[in-house]
Coordinates of C-alpha atoms and ligand atoms in Angstrom, one line a residue:
X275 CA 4.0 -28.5 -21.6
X276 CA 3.2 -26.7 -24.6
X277 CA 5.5 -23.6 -25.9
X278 CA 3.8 -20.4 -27.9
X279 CA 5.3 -22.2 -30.9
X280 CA 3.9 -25.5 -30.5
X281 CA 0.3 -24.3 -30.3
X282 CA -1.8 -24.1 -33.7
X283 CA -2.1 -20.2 -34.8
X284 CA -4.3 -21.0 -37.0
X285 CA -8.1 -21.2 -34.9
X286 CA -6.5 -20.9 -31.1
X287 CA -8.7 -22.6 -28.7
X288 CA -8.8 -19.9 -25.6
X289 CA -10.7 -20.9 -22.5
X290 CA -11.2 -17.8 -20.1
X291 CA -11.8 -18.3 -16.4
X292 CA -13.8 -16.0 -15.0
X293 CA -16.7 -14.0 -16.3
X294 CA -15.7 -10.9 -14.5
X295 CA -14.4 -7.4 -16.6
X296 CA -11.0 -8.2 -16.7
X297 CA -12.1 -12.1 -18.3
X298 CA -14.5 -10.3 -20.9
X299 CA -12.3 -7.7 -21.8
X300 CA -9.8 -10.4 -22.7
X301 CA -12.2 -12.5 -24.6
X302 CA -13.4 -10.3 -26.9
X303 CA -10.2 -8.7 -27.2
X304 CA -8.9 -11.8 -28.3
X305 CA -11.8 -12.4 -30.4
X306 CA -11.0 -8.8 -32.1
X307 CA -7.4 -9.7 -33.1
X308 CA -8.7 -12.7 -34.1
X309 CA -11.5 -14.1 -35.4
X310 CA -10.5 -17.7 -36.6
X311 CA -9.8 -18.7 -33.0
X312 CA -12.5 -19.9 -30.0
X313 CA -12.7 -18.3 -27.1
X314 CA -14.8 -20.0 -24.2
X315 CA -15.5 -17.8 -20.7
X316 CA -15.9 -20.3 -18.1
X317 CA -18.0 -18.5 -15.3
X318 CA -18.7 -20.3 -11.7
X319 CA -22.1 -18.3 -10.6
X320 CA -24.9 -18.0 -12.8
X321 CA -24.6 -14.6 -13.7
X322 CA -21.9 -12.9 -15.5
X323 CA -20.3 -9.6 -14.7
X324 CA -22.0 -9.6 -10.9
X325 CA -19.7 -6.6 -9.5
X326 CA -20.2 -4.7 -12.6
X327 CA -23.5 -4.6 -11.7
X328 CA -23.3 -3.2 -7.7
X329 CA -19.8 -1.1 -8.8
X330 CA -19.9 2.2 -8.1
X331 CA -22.8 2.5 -6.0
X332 CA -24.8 0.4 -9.3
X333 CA -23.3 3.4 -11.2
X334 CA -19.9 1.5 -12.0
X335 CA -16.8 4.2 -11.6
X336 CA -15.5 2.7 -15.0
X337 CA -11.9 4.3 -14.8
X338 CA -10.2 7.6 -13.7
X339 CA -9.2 10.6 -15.6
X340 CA -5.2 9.9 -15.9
X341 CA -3.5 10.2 -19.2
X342 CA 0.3 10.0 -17.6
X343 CA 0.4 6.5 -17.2
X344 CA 2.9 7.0 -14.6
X345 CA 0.5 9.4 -12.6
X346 CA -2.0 6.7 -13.4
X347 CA 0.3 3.9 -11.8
X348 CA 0.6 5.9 -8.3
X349 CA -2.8 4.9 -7.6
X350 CA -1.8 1.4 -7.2
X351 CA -0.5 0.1 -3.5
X352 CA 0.5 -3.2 -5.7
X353 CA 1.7 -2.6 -8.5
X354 CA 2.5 0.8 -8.5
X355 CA 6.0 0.6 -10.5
X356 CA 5.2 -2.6 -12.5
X357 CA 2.1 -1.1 -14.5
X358 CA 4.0 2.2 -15.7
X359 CA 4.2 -0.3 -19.2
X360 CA 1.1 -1.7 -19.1
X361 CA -0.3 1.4 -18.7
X362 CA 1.7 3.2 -21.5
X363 CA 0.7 0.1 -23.6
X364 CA -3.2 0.7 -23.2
X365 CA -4.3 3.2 -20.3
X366 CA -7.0 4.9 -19.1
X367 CA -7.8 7.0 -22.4
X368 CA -7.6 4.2 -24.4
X369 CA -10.2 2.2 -21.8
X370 CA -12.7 5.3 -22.0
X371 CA -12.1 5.4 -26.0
X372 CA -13.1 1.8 -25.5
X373 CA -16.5 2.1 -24.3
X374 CA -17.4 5.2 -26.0
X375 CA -16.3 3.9 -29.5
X376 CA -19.3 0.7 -28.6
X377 CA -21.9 2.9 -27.4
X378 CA -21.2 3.9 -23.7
X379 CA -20.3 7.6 -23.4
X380 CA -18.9 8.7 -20.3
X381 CA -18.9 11.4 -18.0
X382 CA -15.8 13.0 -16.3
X383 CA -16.7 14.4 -12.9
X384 CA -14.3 16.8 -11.0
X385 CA -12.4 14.6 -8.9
X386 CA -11.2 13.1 -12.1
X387 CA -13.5 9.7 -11.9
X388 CA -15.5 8.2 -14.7
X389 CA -19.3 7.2 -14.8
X390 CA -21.3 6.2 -17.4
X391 CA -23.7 9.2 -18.8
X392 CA -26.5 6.7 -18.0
X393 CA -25.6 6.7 -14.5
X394 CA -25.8 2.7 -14.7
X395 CA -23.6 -0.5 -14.1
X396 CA -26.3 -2.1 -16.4
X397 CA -25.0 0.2 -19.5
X398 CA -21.3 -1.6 -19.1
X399 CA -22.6 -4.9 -18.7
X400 CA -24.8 -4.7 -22.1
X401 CA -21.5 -3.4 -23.4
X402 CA -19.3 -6.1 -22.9
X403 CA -22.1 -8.9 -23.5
X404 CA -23.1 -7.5 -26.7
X405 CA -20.0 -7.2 -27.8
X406 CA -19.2 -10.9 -26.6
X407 CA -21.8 -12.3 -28.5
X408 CA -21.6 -9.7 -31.3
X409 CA -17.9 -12.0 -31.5
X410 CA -18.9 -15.0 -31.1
X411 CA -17.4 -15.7 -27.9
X412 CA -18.9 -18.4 -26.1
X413 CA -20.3 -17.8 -22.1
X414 CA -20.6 -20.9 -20.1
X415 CA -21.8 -19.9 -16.9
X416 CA -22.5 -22.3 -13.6
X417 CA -19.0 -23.8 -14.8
X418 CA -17.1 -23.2 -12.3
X419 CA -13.3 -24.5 -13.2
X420 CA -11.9 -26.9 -10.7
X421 CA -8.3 -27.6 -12.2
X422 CA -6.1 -26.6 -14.8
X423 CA -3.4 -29.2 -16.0
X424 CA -0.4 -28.2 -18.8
X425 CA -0.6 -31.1 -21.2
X426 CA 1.7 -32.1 -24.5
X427 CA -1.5 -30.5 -26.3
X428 CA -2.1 -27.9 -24.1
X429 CA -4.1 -27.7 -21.1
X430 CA -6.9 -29.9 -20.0
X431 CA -9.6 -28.1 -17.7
X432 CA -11.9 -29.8 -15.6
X433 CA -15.2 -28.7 -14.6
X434 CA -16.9 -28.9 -11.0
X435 CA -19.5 -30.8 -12.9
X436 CA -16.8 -33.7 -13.6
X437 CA -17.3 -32.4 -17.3
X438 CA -13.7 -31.2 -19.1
X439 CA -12.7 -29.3 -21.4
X440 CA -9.0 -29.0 -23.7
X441 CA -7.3 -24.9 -24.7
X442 CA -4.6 -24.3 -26.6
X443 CA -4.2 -21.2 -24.0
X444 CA -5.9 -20.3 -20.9
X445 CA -6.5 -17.1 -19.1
X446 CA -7.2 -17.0 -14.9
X447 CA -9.1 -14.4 -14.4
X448 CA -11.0 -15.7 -11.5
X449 CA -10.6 -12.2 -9.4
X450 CA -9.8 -11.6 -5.4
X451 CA -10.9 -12.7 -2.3
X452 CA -9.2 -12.1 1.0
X453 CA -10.3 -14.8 3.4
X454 CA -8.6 -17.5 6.0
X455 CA -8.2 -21.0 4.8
X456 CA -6.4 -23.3 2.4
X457 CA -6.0 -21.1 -1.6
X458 CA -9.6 -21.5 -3.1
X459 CA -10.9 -20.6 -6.7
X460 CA -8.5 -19.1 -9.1
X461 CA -5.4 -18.6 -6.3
X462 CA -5.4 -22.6 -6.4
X463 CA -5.5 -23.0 -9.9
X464 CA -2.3 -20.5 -10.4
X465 CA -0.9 -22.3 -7.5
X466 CA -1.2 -25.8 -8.9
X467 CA 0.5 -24.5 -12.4
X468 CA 4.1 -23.4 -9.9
X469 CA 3.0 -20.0 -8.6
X470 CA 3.6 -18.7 -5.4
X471 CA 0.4 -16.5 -4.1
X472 CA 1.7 -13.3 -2.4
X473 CA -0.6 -13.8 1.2
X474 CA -3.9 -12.6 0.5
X475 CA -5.7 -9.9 2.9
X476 CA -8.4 -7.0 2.3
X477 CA -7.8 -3.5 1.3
X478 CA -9.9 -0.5 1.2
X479 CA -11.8 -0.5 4.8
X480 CA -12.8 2.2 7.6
X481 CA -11.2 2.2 10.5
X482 CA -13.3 1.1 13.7
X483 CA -12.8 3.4 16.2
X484 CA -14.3 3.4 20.2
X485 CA -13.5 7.3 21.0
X486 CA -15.5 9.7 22.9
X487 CA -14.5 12.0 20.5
X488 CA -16.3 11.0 17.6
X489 CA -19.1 10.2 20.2
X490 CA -22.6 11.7 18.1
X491 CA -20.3 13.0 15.3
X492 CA -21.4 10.6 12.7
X493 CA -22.0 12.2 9.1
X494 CA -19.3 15.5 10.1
X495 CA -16.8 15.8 7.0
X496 CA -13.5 17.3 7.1
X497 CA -12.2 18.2 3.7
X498 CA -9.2 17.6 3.7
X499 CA -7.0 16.3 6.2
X500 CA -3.9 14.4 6.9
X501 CA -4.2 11.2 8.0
X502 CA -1.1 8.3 9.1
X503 CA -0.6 5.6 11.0
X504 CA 1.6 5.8 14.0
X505 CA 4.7 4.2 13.9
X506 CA 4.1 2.5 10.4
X507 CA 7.2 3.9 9.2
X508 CA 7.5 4.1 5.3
X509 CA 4.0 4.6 4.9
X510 CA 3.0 7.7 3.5
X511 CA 0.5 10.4 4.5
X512 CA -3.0 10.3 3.0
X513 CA -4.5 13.9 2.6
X514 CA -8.4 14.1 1.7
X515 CA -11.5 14.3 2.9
X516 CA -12.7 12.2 6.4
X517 CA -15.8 11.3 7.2
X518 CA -17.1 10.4 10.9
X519 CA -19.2 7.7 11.0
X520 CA -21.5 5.7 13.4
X521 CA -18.4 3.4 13.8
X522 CA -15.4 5.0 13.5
X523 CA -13.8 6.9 10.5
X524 CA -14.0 6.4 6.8
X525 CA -13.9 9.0 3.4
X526 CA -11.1 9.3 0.9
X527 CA -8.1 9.7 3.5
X528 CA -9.1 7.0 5.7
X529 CA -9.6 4.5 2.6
X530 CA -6.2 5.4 1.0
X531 CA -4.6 4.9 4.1
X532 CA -6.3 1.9 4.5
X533 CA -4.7 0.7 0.9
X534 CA -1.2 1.7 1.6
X535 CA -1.3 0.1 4.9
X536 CA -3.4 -3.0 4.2
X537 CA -0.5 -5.6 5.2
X538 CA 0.6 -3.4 7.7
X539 CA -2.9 -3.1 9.4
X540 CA -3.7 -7.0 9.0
X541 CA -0.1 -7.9 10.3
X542 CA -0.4 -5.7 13.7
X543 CA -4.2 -7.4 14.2
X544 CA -6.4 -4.1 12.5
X545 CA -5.0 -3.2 16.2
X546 CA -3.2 0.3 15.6
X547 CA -3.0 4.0 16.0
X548 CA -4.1 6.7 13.4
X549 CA -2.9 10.3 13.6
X550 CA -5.5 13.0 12.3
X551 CA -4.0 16.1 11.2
X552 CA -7.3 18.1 11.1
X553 CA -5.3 21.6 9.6
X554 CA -3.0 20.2 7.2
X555 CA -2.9 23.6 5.6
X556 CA -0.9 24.9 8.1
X557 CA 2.7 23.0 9.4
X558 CA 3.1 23.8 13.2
X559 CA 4.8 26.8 12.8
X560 CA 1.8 28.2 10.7
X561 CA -0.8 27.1 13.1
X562 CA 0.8 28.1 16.4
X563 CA 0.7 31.7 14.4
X564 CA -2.9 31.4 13.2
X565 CA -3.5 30.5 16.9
X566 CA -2.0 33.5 18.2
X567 CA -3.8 35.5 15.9
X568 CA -7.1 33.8 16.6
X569 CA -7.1 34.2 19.7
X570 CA -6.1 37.6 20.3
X571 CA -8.7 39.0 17.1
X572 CA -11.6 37.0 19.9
X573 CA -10.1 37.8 22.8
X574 CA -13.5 37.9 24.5
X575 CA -14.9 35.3 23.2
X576 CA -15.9 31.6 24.7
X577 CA -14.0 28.5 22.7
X578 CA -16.8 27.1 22.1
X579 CA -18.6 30.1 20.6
X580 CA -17.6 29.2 16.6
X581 CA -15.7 26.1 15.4
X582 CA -12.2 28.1 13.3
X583 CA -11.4 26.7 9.8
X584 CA -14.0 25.5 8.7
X585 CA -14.3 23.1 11.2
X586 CA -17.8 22.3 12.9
X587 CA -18.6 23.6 16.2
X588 CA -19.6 20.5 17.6
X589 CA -15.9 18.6 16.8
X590 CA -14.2 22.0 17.9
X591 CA -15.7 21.7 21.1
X592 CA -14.3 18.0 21.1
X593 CA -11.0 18.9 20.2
X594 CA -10.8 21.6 22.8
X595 CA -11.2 18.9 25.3
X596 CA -9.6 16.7 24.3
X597 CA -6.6 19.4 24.5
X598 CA -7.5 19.3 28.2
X599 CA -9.4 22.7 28.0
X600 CA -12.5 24.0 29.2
X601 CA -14.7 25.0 26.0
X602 CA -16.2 28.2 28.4
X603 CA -13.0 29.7 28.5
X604 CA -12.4 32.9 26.7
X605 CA -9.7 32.8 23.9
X606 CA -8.3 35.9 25.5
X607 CA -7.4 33.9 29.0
X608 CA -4.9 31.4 26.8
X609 CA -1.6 31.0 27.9
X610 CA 1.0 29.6 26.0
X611 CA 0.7 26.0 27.4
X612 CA -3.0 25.8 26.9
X613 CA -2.4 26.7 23.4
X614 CA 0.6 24.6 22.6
X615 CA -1.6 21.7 23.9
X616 CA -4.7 22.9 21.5
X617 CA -2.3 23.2 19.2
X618 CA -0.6 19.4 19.8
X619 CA -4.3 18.2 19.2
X620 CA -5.1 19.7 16.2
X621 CA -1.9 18.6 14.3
X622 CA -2.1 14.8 15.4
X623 CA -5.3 13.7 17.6
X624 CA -4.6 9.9 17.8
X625 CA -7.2 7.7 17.1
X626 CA -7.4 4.1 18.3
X627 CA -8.3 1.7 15.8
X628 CA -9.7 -1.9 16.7
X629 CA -11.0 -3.3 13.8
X630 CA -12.0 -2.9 10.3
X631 CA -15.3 -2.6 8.2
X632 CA -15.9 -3.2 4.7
X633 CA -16.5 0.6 2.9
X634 CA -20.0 0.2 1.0
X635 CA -18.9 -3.6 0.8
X636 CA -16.0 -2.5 -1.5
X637 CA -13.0 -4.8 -0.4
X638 CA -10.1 -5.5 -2.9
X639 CA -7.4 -7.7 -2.5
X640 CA -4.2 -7.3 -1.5
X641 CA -2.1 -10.5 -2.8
X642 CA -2.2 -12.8 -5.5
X643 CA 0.1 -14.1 -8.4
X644 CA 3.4 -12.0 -7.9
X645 CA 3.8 -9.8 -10.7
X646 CA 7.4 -10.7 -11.1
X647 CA 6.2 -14.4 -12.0
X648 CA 4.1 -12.5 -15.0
X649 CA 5.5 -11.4 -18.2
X650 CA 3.8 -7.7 -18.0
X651 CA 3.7 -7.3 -22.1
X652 CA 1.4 -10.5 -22.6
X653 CA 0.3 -11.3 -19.3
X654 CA 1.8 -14.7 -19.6
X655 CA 3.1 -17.0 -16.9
X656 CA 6.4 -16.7 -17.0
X657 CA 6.6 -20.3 -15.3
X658 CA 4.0 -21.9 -17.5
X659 CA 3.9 -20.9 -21.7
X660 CA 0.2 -20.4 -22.9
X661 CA -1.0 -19.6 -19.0
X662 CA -2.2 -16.4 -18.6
X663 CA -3.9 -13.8 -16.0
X664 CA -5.2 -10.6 -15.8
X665 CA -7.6 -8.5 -13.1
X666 CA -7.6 -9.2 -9.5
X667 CA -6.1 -12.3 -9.5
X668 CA -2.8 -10.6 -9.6
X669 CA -1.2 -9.0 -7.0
X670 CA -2.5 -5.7 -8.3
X671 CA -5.0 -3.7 -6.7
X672 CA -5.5 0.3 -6.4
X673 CA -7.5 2.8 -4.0
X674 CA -11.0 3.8 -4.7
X675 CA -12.0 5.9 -8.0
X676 CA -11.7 4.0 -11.1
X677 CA -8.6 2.5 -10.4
X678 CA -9.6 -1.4 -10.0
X679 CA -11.3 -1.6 -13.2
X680 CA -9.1 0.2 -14.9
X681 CA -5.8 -2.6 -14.0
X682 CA -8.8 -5.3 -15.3
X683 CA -9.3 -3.0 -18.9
X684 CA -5.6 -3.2 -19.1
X685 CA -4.1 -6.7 -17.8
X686 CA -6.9 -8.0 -19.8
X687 CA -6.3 -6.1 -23.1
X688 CA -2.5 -7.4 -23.2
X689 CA -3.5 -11.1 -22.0
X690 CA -6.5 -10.9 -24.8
X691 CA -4.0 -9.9 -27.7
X692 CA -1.5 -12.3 -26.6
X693 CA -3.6 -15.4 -26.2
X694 CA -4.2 -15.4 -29.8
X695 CA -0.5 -15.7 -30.2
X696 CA -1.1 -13.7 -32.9
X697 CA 2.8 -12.1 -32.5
X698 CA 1.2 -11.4 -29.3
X699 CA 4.9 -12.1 -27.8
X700 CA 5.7 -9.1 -29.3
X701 CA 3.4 -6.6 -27.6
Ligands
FAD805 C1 -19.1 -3.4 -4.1 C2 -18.0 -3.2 -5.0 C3 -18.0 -2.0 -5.7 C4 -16.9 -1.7 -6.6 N1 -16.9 -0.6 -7.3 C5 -15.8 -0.3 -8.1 C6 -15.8 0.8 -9.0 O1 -16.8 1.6 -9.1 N2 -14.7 1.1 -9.7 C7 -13.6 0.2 -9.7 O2 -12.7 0.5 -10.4 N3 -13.6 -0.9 -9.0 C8 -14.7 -1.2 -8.2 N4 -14.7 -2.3 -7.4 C9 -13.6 -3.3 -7.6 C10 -13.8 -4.1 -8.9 O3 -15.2 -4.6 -8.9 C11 -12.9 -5.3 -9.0 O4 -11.6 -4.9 -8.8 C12 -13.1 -6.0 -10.3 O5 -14.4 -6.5 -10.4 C13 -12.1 -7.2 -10.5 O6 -12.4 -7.8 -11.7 P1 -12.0 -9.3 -12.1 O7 -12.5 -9.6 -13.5 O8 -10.5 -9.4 -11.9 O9 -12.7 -10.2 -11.0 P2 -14.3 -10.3 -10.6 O10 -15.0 -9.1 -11.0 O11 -14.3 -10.8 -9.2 O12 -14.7 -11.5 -11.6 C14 -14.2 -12.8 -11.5 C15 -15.2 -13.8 -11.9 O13 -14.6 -15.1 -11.9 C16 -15.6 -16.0 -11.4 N5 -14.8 -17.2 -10.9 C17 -14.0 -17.2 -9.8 N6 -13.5 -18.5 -9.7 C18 -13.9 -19.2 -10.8 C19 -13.6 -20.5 -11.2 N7 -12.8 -21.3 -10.6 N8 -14.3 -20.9 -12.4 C20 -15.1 -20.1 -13.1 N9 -15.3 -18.8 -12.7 C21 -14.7 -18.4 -11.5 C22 -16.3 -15.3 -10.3 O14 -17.6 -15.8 -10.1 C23 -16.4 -13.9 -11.0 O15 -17.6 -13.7 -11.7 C24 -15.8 -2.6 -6.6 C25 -15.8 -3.8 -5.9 C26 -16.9 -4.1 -5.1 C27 -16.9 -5.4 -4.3

């Protein structure tokens, strides 16, 4: 097995695996700190970059406005404690000063995410090639890498082709994918050089939901409200917006949920109950007031005649049947009971959930190479010397908003410096 020492500083042979963002920023990263040694990116498919190119809605949400890098961190269901250092190492500003030092300005927008000012995937992609070929590095693509074997000088790689290939370091950066079976693509490679794979399911999904509630309701947005699941102690509240949908419930709330409670969810089935707070301004106190005051300022009014906070008519109405009440009735005939029961609805309608549904096909994965097997400075294998990861691969992923790519920018900046073992232990 070869040691940092052992390998040769001088012209580093670096094969990458995977041609995704987290294996190009690595590569020419490398190739930056370096430019005696030779970097190779394996790539299975025949294009390189492919969800680059349909990020975003084809506008790629590049990374997230977040200087702290512990606020930054937060965003991260995996990983959330264990990227505080890479983060403070090279975070968000340093990704967005990245691309906007080679040519790709970006745009803030108010909820803190960050596009390209072309409004286009493409813009990233021409980024990260260019600058791949503007360094030399070489792209290989229809190679997909079938096994990865430690060797006295180095590591010998073998192709699906049969053809092979020697590195003095290598970098898995094959990315995630949740799905039933024996490990497959990058998972089996770390596996086959000693590491355990934390299990492997989706994250970020909408709930499916079969309610007569949300009957006809689809496209209704509430901004915001609280959203949990029922009896999944430990797992916090999401508060944003949540959108209705033709099957169930998505939006911000429901996909943040959906990230903090991805093993949870798989674990009971996708079989579970959510609680929708649809006032989370108001505790219960607060609303059993605003109630009280609602009702006697429209004393003669029908229910159903206007939907209160901001809240549309039609999912009122719902919500005052659901609360076992007749929408005719006048505000001004409410007795306690009937409101305490409104009220009970409004602070936690339960939702059955019996399935999940990818959100615009934007599944991450929850799982992969356990951080603690990972040197988090260099991205190194802490089982294997010269192995390295970075992206999806790892048991990293975050909620929607900039998040995903941004743990590629980074895990694949530290693996990039330290594959040229260029004091790269030192980082
Ligand atoms: C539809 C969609 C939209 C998204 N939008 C956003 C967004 O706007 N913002 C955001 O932050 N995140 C977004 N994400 C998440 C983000 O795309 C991923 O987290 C990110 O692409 C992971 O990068 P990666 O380099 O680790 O892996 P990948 O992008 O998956 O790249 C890995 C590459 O490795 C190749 N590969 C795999 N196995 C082998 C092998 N054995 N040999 C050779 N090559 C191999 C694959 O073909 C692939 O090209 C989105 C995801 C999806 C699916």
């Amino acid at each position: 097995m070869p040691t940092p020492s052992s390998i040769s500083r001088s012209e580093p042979v670096i094969a990458v695996i995977g041609g995704g963002p987290a294996g190009f920023f690595a590569a020419v990263t490398a190739k930056e700190a370096q430019p005696s040694c030779r970097v190779t990116i394996f790539e299975k498919s025949s294009r390189v970059l492919g969800k680059v190119k349909i990020s975003g809605g084809g506008r790629c949400n590049i990374t997230h406005d977040s200087p702290d890098p512990r606020e930054l961190a937060a965003h991260y269901p995996r990983g959330h404690r264990e990227l505080i250092g890479p983060f403070t190492r090279f975070g968000a500003p340093a990704a967005a000063a990245w691309f906007t030092d080679r040519g790709v300005p970006l745009r803030t927008y108010p909820d803190g995410c960050l596009f390209p000012v072309s409004n286009d995937s493409q813009t990233v992609i021409d980024c990260l090639t260019g600058e791949a070929r503007r360094l030399d590095v070489t792209v290989r693509t229809r190679a997909e890498v079938t096994s990865v074997v430690a060797t006295d000088a180095g590591f010998a790689l073998t192709l699906a082709s049969g053809a092979t290939a020697r590195a003095d370091r290598v970098l898995i950066a094959t990315g995630g994918r949740a799905v039933a079976g024996p490990l497959h693509g990058g998972y089996a490679l770390a596996a086959s050089c000693g590491h355990a794979i934390t299990p492997l399911v989706p994250s970020l999904f909408t709930f499916k939901v079969d309610d007569d509630l949300l009957q006809g309701l689809a496209g209704i947005v509430v901004d915001p409200v609280r959203v949990r699941g029922v009896g999944h102690r430990g797992l916090a509240v999401q508060d944003g917006p949540l959108l209705i949908t033709h099957w169930g419930v998505s939006g911000p709330a429901i996909l943040q949920l959906s990230a903090w409670g991805a093993r949870h969810f798989h674990d009971c089935g996708y079989r579970f109950l959510v609680a929708v707070d649809w006032l989370p301004q108001f505790d219960q106190h607060g609303q059993d007031e605003a109630l009280a005051d609602l009702a006697t300022a429209n004393k003669s009014k029908q229910l159903k005649a206007f939907g209160p906070w901001k809240l549309t008519r039609r999912l009122w109405v719902r919500l005052v049947e659901r609360a076992g009440l007749n929408p005719d009735q006048r505000w001004g005939d409410l007795g306690p009971r009937q409101r305490a029961a409104l009220s009970a609805v409004l602070k936690g309608t339960q939702l059955a959930v019996s399935g999940q549904a990818a959100f615009k096909e934007e599944f991450v994965t929850c799982g992969g190479v356990p951080l603690k097997e990972v040197d988090l400075r260099t991205m190194q294998s802490r089982l294997t010397p010269g192995l390295h990861f970075a992206g999806e691969v790892l048991d990293i992923d975050g909620v929607t908003g900039g998040f995903n790519f941004q743990s590629c920018w980074t895990t694949g900046w530290l693996a990039g410096v330290a594959l040229t073992g260029t004091g790269s232990e030192d980082v």
